[in-house]
PDB file of C-alpha atoms and ligand atoms in Angstrom:
ATOM      1  CA  MET A 243    -160.241 -51.031-121.522  1.00  0.00           C
ATOM      2  CA  ALA A 244    -157.842 -50.333-119.721  1.00  0.00           C
ATOM      3  CA  LEU A 245    -156.312 -46.978-120.844  1.00  0.00           C
ATOM      4  CA  HIS A 246    -152.372 -45.994-119.627  1.00  0.00           C
ATOM      5  CA  THR A 247    -151.580 -42.431-119.220  1.00  0.00           C
ATOM      6  CA  HIS A 248    -149.207 -40.162-118.357  1.00  0.00           C
ATOM      7  CA  PRO A 249    -149.716 -36.531-117.428  1.00  0.00           C
ATOM      8  CA  THR A 250    -149.520 -34.696-120.701  1.00  0.00           C
ATOM      9  CA  HIS A 251    -149.334 -31.276-119.094  1.00  0.00           C
ATOM     10  CA  HIS A 252    -145.991 -30.373-117.440  1.00  0.00           C
ATOM     11  CA  PRO A 253    -144.338 -28.012-115.119  1.00  0.00           C
ATOM     12  CA  ASP A 254    -141.829 -25.737-117.615  1.00  0.00           C
ATOM     13  CA  ASP A 255    -138.457 -26.809-117.997  1.00  0.00           C
ATOM     14  CA  ASP A 256    -136.769 -23.565-116.156  1.00  0.00           C
ATOM     15  CA  LEU A 257    -139.070 -24.801-112.955  1.00  0.00           C
ATOM     16  CA  LEU A 258    -137.277 -28.689-113.085  1.00  0.00           C
ATOM     17  CA  VAL A 259    -133.589 -27.461-113.328  1.00  0.00           C
ATOM     18  CA  ALA A 260    -134.597 -24.938-110.622  1.00  0.00           C
ATOM     19  CA  TYR A 261    -135.615 -27.735-108.550  1.00  0.00           C
ATOM     20  CA  ALA A 262    -132.584 -30.086-109.738  1.00  0.00           C
ATOM     21  CA  SER A 263    -130.496 -27.296-108.256  1.00  0.00           C
ATOM     22  CA  GLY A 264    -132.149 -26.680-105.620  1.00  0.00           C
ATOM     23  CA  ASP A 265    -133.055 -23.397-106.402  1.00  0.00           C
ATOM     24  CA  LEU A 266    -136.885 -23.378-105.381  1.00  0.00           C
ATOM     25  CA  ASP A 267    -138.641 -22.164-102.652  1.00  0.00           C
ATOM     26  CA  GLU A 268    -141.010 -24.952-100.511  1.00  0.00           C
ATOM     27  CA  ALA A 269    -144.617 -24.077-101.791  1.00  0.00           C
ATOM     28  CA  TRP A 270    -142.746 -24.598-105.668  1.00  0.00           C
ATOM     29  CA  SER A 271    -140.367 -27.149-104.792  1.00  0.00           C
ATOM     30  CA  LEU A 272    -143.598 -29.473-103.457  1.00  0.00           C
ATOM     31  CA  LEU A 273    -145.708 -29.380-106.498  1.00  0.00           C
ATOM     32  CA  VAL A 274    -142.748 -30.414-108.258  1.00  0.00           C
ATOM     33  CA  ALA A 275    -142.139 -33.456-106.072  1.00  0.00           C
ATOM     34  CA  THR A 276    -145.325 -34.054-106.872  1.00  0.00           C
ATOM     35  CA  HIS A 277    -145.747 -33.736-110.212  1.00  0.00           C
ATOM     36  CA  LEU A 278    -142.433 -36.264-110.385  1.00  0.00           C
ATOM     37  CA  ALA A 279    -144.193 -38.648-108.444  1.00  0.00           C
ATOM     38  CA  VAL A 280    -146.745 -39.007-111.166  1.00  0.00           C
ATOM     39  CA  CYS A 281    -144.818 -38.095-114.278  1.00  0.00           C
ATOM     40  CA  PRO A 282    -141.660 -40.396-115.035  1.00  0.00           C
ATOM     41  CA  ILE A 283    -141.356 -37.452-118.177  1.00  0.00           C
ATOM     42  CA  CYS A 284    -139.978 -35.071-115.744  1.00  0.00           C
ATOM     43  CA  ARG A 285    -138.475 -37.313-113.568  1.00  0.00           C
ATOM     44  CA  SER A 286    -136.276 -37.815-116.046  1.00  0.00           C
ATOM     45  CA  ARG A 287    -135.835 -34.549-116.856  1.00  0.00           C
ATOM     46  CA  VAL A 288    -134.664 -33.962-113.281  1.00  0.00           C
ATOM     47  CA  GLU A 289    -132.337 -36.778-114.174  1.00  0.00           C
ATOM     48  CA  ALA A 290    -130.972 -35.460-116.329  1.00  0.00           C
ATOM     49  CA  ALA A 291    -130.277 -31.699-114.949  1.00  0.00           C
ATOM     50  CA  GLU A 292    -128.530 -33.861-111.803  1.00  0.00           C
ATOM     51  CA  THR A 293    -126.504 -35.314-114.134  1.00  0.00           C
ATOM     52  CA  VAL A 294    -125.053 -32.161-115.815  1.00  0.00           C
ATOM     53  CA  GLY A 295    -124.943 -30.406-112.828  1.00  0.00           C
ATOM     54  CA  GLY A 296    -123.024 -32.497-111.146  1.00  0.00           C
ATOM     55  CA  ALA A 297    -120.015 -32.858-114.023  1.00  0.00           C
ATOM     56  CA  LEU A 298    -120.341 -29.240-114.122  1.00  0.00           C
ATOM     57  CA  LEU A 299    -119.025 -28.931-110.446  1.00  0.00           C
ATOM     58  CA  GLU A 300    -116.424 -31.725-110.985  1.00  0.00           C
ATOM     59  CA  ASN A 301    -115.120 -29.170-113.331  1.00  0.00           C
ATOM     60  CA  ILE A 302    -115.663 -31.667-116.818  1.00  0.00           C
ATOM     61  CA  PRO A 303    -114.459 -29.730-119.685  1.00  0.00           C
ATOM     62  CA  THR A 304    -117.247 -28.234-122.157  1.00  0.00           C
ATOM     63  CA  ASP A 305    -116.683 -30.629-124.752  1.00  0.00           C
ATOM     64  CA  ASP A 306    -117.367 -33.766-123.311  1.00  0.00           C
ATOM     65  CA  LEU A 307    -120.522 -31.886-121.064  1.00  0.00           C
ATOM     66  CA  ALA A 308    -122.081 -31.932-124.835  1.00  0.00           C
ATOM     67  CA  ASP A 309    -121.925 -35.063-125.350  1.00  0.00           C
ATOM     68  CA  LEU A 310    -122.306 -35.849-121.484  1.00  0.00           C
ATOM     69  CA  SER A 311    -125.933 -34.167-121.388  1.00  0.00           C
ATOM     70  CA  ASP A 312    -127.218 -35.945-124.725  1.00  0.00           C
ATOM     71  CA  ASP A 313    -126.051 -39.195-123.322  1.00  0.00           C
ATOM     72  CA  ALA A 314    -127.848 -38.465-119.767  1.00  0.00           C
ATOM     73  CA  LEU A 315    -131.147 -37.956-121.419  1.00  0.00           C
ATOM     74  CA  GLU A 316    -131.022 -40.433-123.911  1.00  0.00           C
ATOM     75  CA  ARG A 317    -130.033 -43.274-120.933  1.00  0.00           C
ATOM     76  CA  ALA A 318    -133.479 -41.270-118.953  1.00  0.00           C
ATOM     77  CA  LEU A 319    -135.496 -41.396-121.522  1.00  0.00           C
ATOM     78  CA  GLU A 320    -134.965 -45.195-122.031  1.00  0.00           C
ATOM     79  CA  ARG A 321    -135.531 -45.660-118.348  1.00  0.00           C
ATOM     80  CA  VAL A 322    -138.851 -44.286-118.671  1.00  0.00           C
ATOM     81  CA  ALA A 323    -139.767 -46.768-121.378  1.00  0.00           C
ATOM     82  CA  ALA A 324    -139.441 -49.103-119.124  1.00  0.00           C
ATOM     83  CA  THR A 325    -141.114 -47.756-115.920  1.00  0.00           C
ATOM     84  CA  PRO A 326    -144.582 -48.412-115.644  1.00  0.00           C
ATOM     85  CA  PRO A 327    -147.138 -46.020-114.745  1.00  0.00           C
ATOM     86  CA  ASP A 328    -148.495 -45.640-111.324  1.00  0.00           C
ATOM     87  CA  PHE A 329    -152.143 -45.702-111.882  1.00  0.00           C
ATOM     88  CA  VAL A 330    -154.476 -46.808-115.062  1.00  0.00           C
ATOM     89  CA  GLY A 331    -157.519 -45.157-115.817  1.00  0.00           C
ATOM     90  CA  GLU A 332    -160.541 -47.192-116.548  1.00  0.00           C
ATOM     91  CA  ARG A 333    -164.480 -46.228-117.573  1.00  0.00           C
ATOM     92  CA  ASP A 334    -166.685 -47.609-114.525  1.00  0.00           C
ATOM     93  CA  GLY A 335    -170.578 -48.778-115.186  1.00  0.00           C
ATOM     94  CA  SER A 336    -171.285 -45.086-115.530  1.00  0.00           C
ATOM     95  CA  GLY A 337    -168.753 -43.888-118.187  1.00  0.00           C
ATOM     96  CA  SER A 338    -166.608 -42.115-115.527  1.00  0.00           C
ATOM     97  CA  LEU A 339    -163.331 -42.442-115.581  1.00  0.00           C
ATOM     98  CA  ILE A 340    -161.821 -44.701-112.453  1.00  0.00           C
ATOM     99  CA  CYS A 341    -158.406 -44.348-111.365  1.00  0.00           C
ATOM    100  CA  LYS A 342    -157.279 -48.149-110.872  1.00  0.00           C
ATOM    101  CA  SER A 343    -153.354 -48.828-109.249  1.00  0.00           C
ATOM    102  CA  THR A 344    -151.694 -51.452-110.827  1.00  0.00           C
ATOM    103  CA  SER A 345    -150.862 -52.935-108.026  1.00  0.00           C
ATOM    104  CA  THR A 346    -153.043 -51.846-104.739  1.00  0.00           C
ATOM    105  CA  VAL A 347    -154.856 -48.981-104.233  1.00  0.00           C
ATOM    106  CA  THR A 348    -152.656 -45.471-105.096  1.00  0.00           C
ATOM    107  CA  PRO A 349    -153.594 -43.049-102.978  1.00  0.00           C
ATOM    108  CA  VAL A 350    -155.229 -39.634-104.233  1.00  0.00           C
ATOM    109  CA  LEU A 351    -152.540 -37.590-102.846  1.00  0.00           C
ATOM    110  CA  PRO A 352    -148.961 -39.120-103.832  1.00  0.00           C
ATOM    111  CA  GLN A 353    -145.471 -39.249-101.593  1.00  0.00           C
ATOM    112  CA  PRO A 354    -144.470 -35.978-100.225  1.00  0.00           C
ATOM    113  CA  LEU A 355    -148.126 -34.518-100.424  1.00  0.00           C
ATOM    114  CA  ARG A 356    -149.798 -37.146 -98.452  1.00  0.00           C
ATOM    115  CA  ASP A 357    -147.199 -36.375 -95.837  1.00  0.00           C
ATOM    116  CA  TYR A 358    -146.693 -32.574 -95.966  1.00  0.00           C
ATOM    117  CA  ALA A 359    -151.216 -32.825 -95.490  1.00  0.00           C
ATOM    118  CA  GLY A 360    -150.980 -35.065 -92.760  1.00  0.00           C
ATOM    119  CA  GLY A 361    -152.900 -38.102 -94.567  1.00  0.00           C
ATOM    120  CA  ASP A 362    -154.723 -38.750 -97.607  1.00  0.00           C
ATOM    121  CA  VAL A 363    -157.957 -36.973 -99.024  1.00  0.00           C
ATOM    122  CA  GLY A 364    -160.217 -37.994 -97.158  1.00  0.00           C
ATOM    123  CA  GLU A 365    -158.381 -37.924 -93.289  1.00  0.00           C
ATOM    124  CA  LEU A 366    -158.132 -34.505 -93.849  1.00  0.00           C
ATOM    125  CA  GLU A 367    -160.280 -31.831 -92.630  1.00  0.00           C
ATOM    126  CA  TRP A 368    -161.504 -29.563 -95.584  1.00  0.00           C
ATOM    127  CA  ARG A 369    -161.867 -25.921 -94.563  1.00  0.00           C
ATOM    128  CA  ARG A 370    -164.455 -23.795 -96.913  1.00  0.00           C
ATOM    129  CA  LEU A 371    -164.152 -21.490 -99.065  1.00  0.00           C
ATOM    130  CA  GLY A 372    -166.705 -19.417-101.259  1.00  0.00           C
ATOM    131  CA  SER A 373    -170.005 -21.141-101.570  1.00  0.00           C
ATOM    132  CA  SER A 374    -169.130 -24.958-102.521  1.00  0.00           C
ATOM    133  CA  ALA A 375    -165.387 -25.330-102.874  1.00  0.00           C
ATOM    134  CA  PHE A 376    -162.802 -26.729 -99.759  1.00  0.00           C
ATOM    135  CA  HIS A 377    -159.379 -26.344 -99.311  1.00  0.00           C
ATOM    136  CA  ILE A 378    -156.306 -26.584 -97.123  1.00  0.00           C
ATOM    137  CA  PRO A 379    -153.311 -24.831 -97.112  1.00  0.00           C
ATOM    138  CA  LEU A 380    -150.172 -26.248 -96.783  1.00  0.00           C
ATOM    139  CA  VAL A 381    -147.819 -23.654 -97.326  1.00  0.00           C
ATOM    140  CA  SER A 382    -148.479 -20.240 -96.256  1.00  0.00           C
ATOM    141  CA  GLY A 383    -145.485 -17.679 -95.956  1.00  0.00           C
ATOM    142  CA  ARG A 384    -145.082 -13.665 -96.151  1.00  0.00           C
ATOM    143  CA  GLY A 385    -144.601 -12.329 -99.645  1.00  0.00           C
ATOM    144  CA  ALA A 386    -143.253 -15.882-100.112  1.00  0.00           C
ATOM    145  CA  PRO A 387    -144.840 -18.361-102.369  1.00  0.00           C
ATOM    146  CA  ALA A 388    -148.135 -20.458-101.140  1.00  0.00           C
ATOM    147  CA  ALA A 389    -149.988 -23.678-101.810  1.00  0.00           C
ATOM    148  CA  ARG A 390    -152.695 -25.404-100.672  1.00  0.00           C
ATOM    149  CA  LEU A 391    -154.964 -28.105-101.361  1.00  0.00           C
ATOM    150  CA  LEU A 392    -158.472 -27.690-103.301  1.00  0.00           C
ATOM    151  CA  LYS A 393    -161.565 -29.398-103.162  1.00  0.00           C
ATOM    152  CA  ILE A 394    -163.726 -27.886-105.948  1.00  0.00           C
ATOM    153  CA  PRO A 395    -167.370 -30.458-106.639  1.00  0.00           C
ATOM    154  CA  GLY A 396    -167.798 -31.389-110.278  1.00  0.00           C
ATOM    155  CA  GLY A 397    -169.588 -29.056-112.222  1.00  0.00           C
ATOM    156  CA  THR A 398    -168.714 -25.941-110.990  1.00  0.00           C
ATOM    157  CA  ALA A 399    -166.357 -23.816-111.612  1.00  0.00           C
ATOM    158  CA  VAL A 400    -162.674 -23.397-109.470  1.00  0.00           C
ATOM    159  CA  PRO A 401    -163.055 -20.495-107.444  1.00  0.00           C
ATOM    160  CA  GLU A 402    -159.529 -18.109-107.211  1.00  0.00           C
ATOM    161  CA  HIS A 403    -157.231 -18.978-105.263  1.00  0.00           C
ATOM    162  CA  GLY A 404    -154.263 -16.223-106.360  1.00  0.00           C
ATOM    163  CA  HIS A 405    -153.771 -12.554-106.881  1.00  0.00           C
ATOM    164  CA  ASN A 406    -150.869 -11.360-108.627  1.00  0.00           C
ATOM    165  CA  GLY A 407    -147.955 -13.472-110.923  1.00  0.00           C
ATOM    166  CA  LEU A 408    -147.875 -17.150-111.424  1.00  0.00           C
ATOM    167  CA  GLU A 409    -150.149 -19.936-110.530  1.00  0.00           C
ATOM    168  CA  LEU A 410    -149.742 -23.237-111.124  1.00  0.00           C
ATOM    169  CA  THR A 411    -152.199 -25.884-110.415  1.00  0.00           C
ATOM    170  CA  LEU A 412    -152.068 -29.552-110.594  1.00  0.00           C
ATOM    171  CA  VAL A 413    -154.670 -31.927-110.756  1.00  0.00           C
ATOM    172  CA  LEU A 414    -154.599 -35.387-108.249  1.00  0.00           C
ATOM    173  CA  ALA A 415    -158.196 -35.923-109.372  1.00  0.00           C
ATOM    174  CA  GLY A 416    -161.216 -35.334-111.333  1.00  0.00           C
ATOM    175  CA  SER A 417    -160.516 -33.088-113.891  1.00  0.00           C
ATOM    176  CA  PHE A 418    -161.075 -29.137-114.729  1.00  0.00           C
ATOM    177  CA  VAL A 419    -161.119 -27.790-118.127  1.00  0.00           C
ATOM    178  CA  ASP A 420    -160.311 -24.013-118.524  1.00  0.00           C
ATOM    179  CA  ASP A 421    -160.401 -22.531-121.991  1.00  0.00           C
ATOM    180  CA  GLY A 422    -161.132 -25.278-123.974  1.00  0.00           C
ATOM    181  CA  GLU A 423    -158.221 -27.607-122.130  1.00  0.00           C
ATOM    182  CA  ARG A 424    -158.580 -30.120-120.194  1.00  0.00           C
ATOM    183  CA  PHE A 425    -156.385 -30.908-117.023  1.00  0.00           C
ATOM    184  CA  ALA A 426    -156.235 -34.671-115.404  1.00  0.00           C
ATOM    185  CA  ARG A 427    -154.092 -36.347-112.428  1.00  0.00           C
ATOM    186  CA  GLY A 428    -150.767 -35.498-112.913  1.00  0.00           C
ATOM    187  CA  ASP A 429    -151.605 -32.308-115.319  1.00  0.00           C
ATOM    188  CA  VAL A 430    -150.026 -29.198-114.260  1.00  0.00           C
ATOM    189  CA  GLU A 431    -151.345 -25.933-115.703  1.00  0.00           C
ATOM    190  CA  THR A 432    -149.253 -22.860-115.306  1.00  0.00           C
ATOM    191  CA  ALA A 433    -151.218 -19.577-115.741  1.00  0.00           C
ATOM    192  CA  ASP A 434    -150.321 -16.120-115.363  1.00  0.00           C
ATOM    193  CA  THR A 435    -153.206 -14.215-112.953  1.00  0.00           C
ATOM    194  CA  ASP A 436    -153.246 -11.604-114.996  1.00  0.00           C
ATOM    195  CA  LEU A 437    -155.149 -13.368-117.714  1.00  0.00           C
ATOM    196  CA  GLU A 438    -158.739 -13.713-117.294  1.00  0.00           C
ATOM    197  CA  HIS A 439    -159.409 -17.143-117.081  1.00  0.00           C
ATOM    198  CA  GLN A 440    -162.239 -19.015-114.734  1.00  0.00           C
ATOM    199  CA  PRO A 441    -161.712 -22.700-115.341  1.00  0.00           C
ATOM    200  CA  TYR A 442    -164.548 -24.968-114.058  1.00  0.00           C
ATOM    201  CA  ALA A 443    -164.280 -29.064-112.588  1.00  0.00           C
ATOM    202  CA  GLU A 444    -165.686 -31.296-114.378  1.00  0.00           C
ATOM    203  CA  ALA A 445    -168.778 -33.240-113.645  1.00  0.00           C
ATOM    204  CA  GLY A 446    -168.444 -36.101-112.576  1.00  0.00           C
ATOM    205  CA  SER A 447    -166.203 -36.249-109.379  1.00  0.00           C
ATOM    206  CA  ASP A 448    -164.395 -33.915-106.945  1.00  0.00           C
ATOM    207  CA  CYS A 449    -161.896 -32.491-108.389  1.00  0.00           C
ATOM    208  CA  ILE A 450    -158.725 -31.942-106.127  1.00  0.00           C
ATOM    209  CA  CYS A 451    -155.776 -30.159-107.051  1.00  0.00           C
ATOM    210  CA  LEU A 452    -152.464 -28.360-105.529  1.00  0.00           C
ATOM    211  CA  ALA A 453    -152.445 -24.772-105.966  1.00  0.00           C
ATOM    212  CA  VAL A 454    -149.047 -22.561-106.064  1.00  0.00           C
ATOM    213  CA  THR A 455    -149.378 -18.910-106.174  1.00  0.00           C
ATOM    214  CA  ASP A 456    -147.286 -16.378-106.320  1.00  0.00           C
ATOM    215  CA  ALA A 457    -143.456 -16.213-108.012  1.00  0.00           C
ATOM    216  CA  PRO A 458    -140.622 -18.351-107.151  1.00  0.00           C
ATOM    217  CA  LEU A 459    -138.610 -16.380-104.982  1.00  0.00           C
ATOM    218  CA  ARG A 460    -135.447 -18.137-106.153  1.00  0.00           C
ATOM    219  CA  PHE A 461    -136.935 -19.760-109.767  1.00  0.00           C
ATOM    220  CA  ARG A 462    -133.248 -18.888-111.563  1.00  0.00           C
ATOM    221  CA  GLY A 463    -130.291 -19.972-108.925  1.00  0.00           C
ATOM    222  CA  PRO A 464    -126.708 -19.546-110.047  1.00  0.00           C
ATOM    223  CA  MET A 465    -126.747 -23.476-110.762  1.00  0.00           C
ATOM    224  CA  ALA A 466    -130.245 -23.622-112.279  1.00  0.00           C
ATOM    225  CA  ARG A 467    -128.575 -20.618-115.000  1.00  0.00           C
ATOM    226  CA  LEU A 468    -125.429 -23.208-115.210  1.00  0.00           C
ATOM    227  CA  VAL A 469    -127.370 -25.844-116.296  1.00  0.00           C
ATOM    228  CA  GLN A 470    -129.962 -24.430-119.063  1.00  0.00           C
ATOM    229  CA  PRO A 471    -127.462 -24.217-121.869  1.00  0.00           C
ATOM    230  CA  PHE A 472    -126.763 -27.446-121.242  1.00  0.00           C
ATOM    231  CA  ILE A 473    -129.720 -29.310-122.243  1.00  0.00           C
ATOM    232  CA  GLY A 474    -131.330 -27.466-124.296  1.00  0.00           C
ATOM    233  CA  ILE A 475    -133.319 -25.026-122.640  1.00  0.00           C
TER     234      ILE A 475
HETATM  235 ZN1   ZN B 554    -144.086 -34.011-116.054  1.00  0.00          ZN
END
């Protein structure tokens, strides 16, 4: 039975708006861009934010802008309905969920993440992280938000990979469960690392994630603050 799936856990709207406004640091931009590659819903929201942002720059009167933002969102959502998913989930003989592309084989790492990492998951040099997991640092700036790929064997706990602040984890393969909630391909978990939480990868296959830690430095730039009221955030 083919099962059409879109992500069910998305980045916060203010992160999407900041992305549309070009206000995000590298690590956060990478995570949002990767999520957009597998999430037509968020693509439409970013498009709406860009449309409204462009209109603001062109000094369109505010009254017209209110109509425009409704309109832009509606049109964008219509496009979502017409967009086929880039993969479908199916159960194989043993009952595990496998991802099958609707056309050719879908890489685990969507663009632009694949370019960033230098290949798809099978071609990368994974480094050990703790006793059972592996990782590949992708963006590491002194004091700036950091991004890394994580590979956690099914049935084991996700190792601690942040310290203080915000932590976003985007699932690319397999799945993990945190506090009773399940996260699978395309899903983004937003966690405050001060919270006690111990996610674990579900048995069956490796869980591959993109994890970004530390508070974004320019989370709400001037453009994001301008756009937010018009798309109802
Ligand atoms: Zn989304």
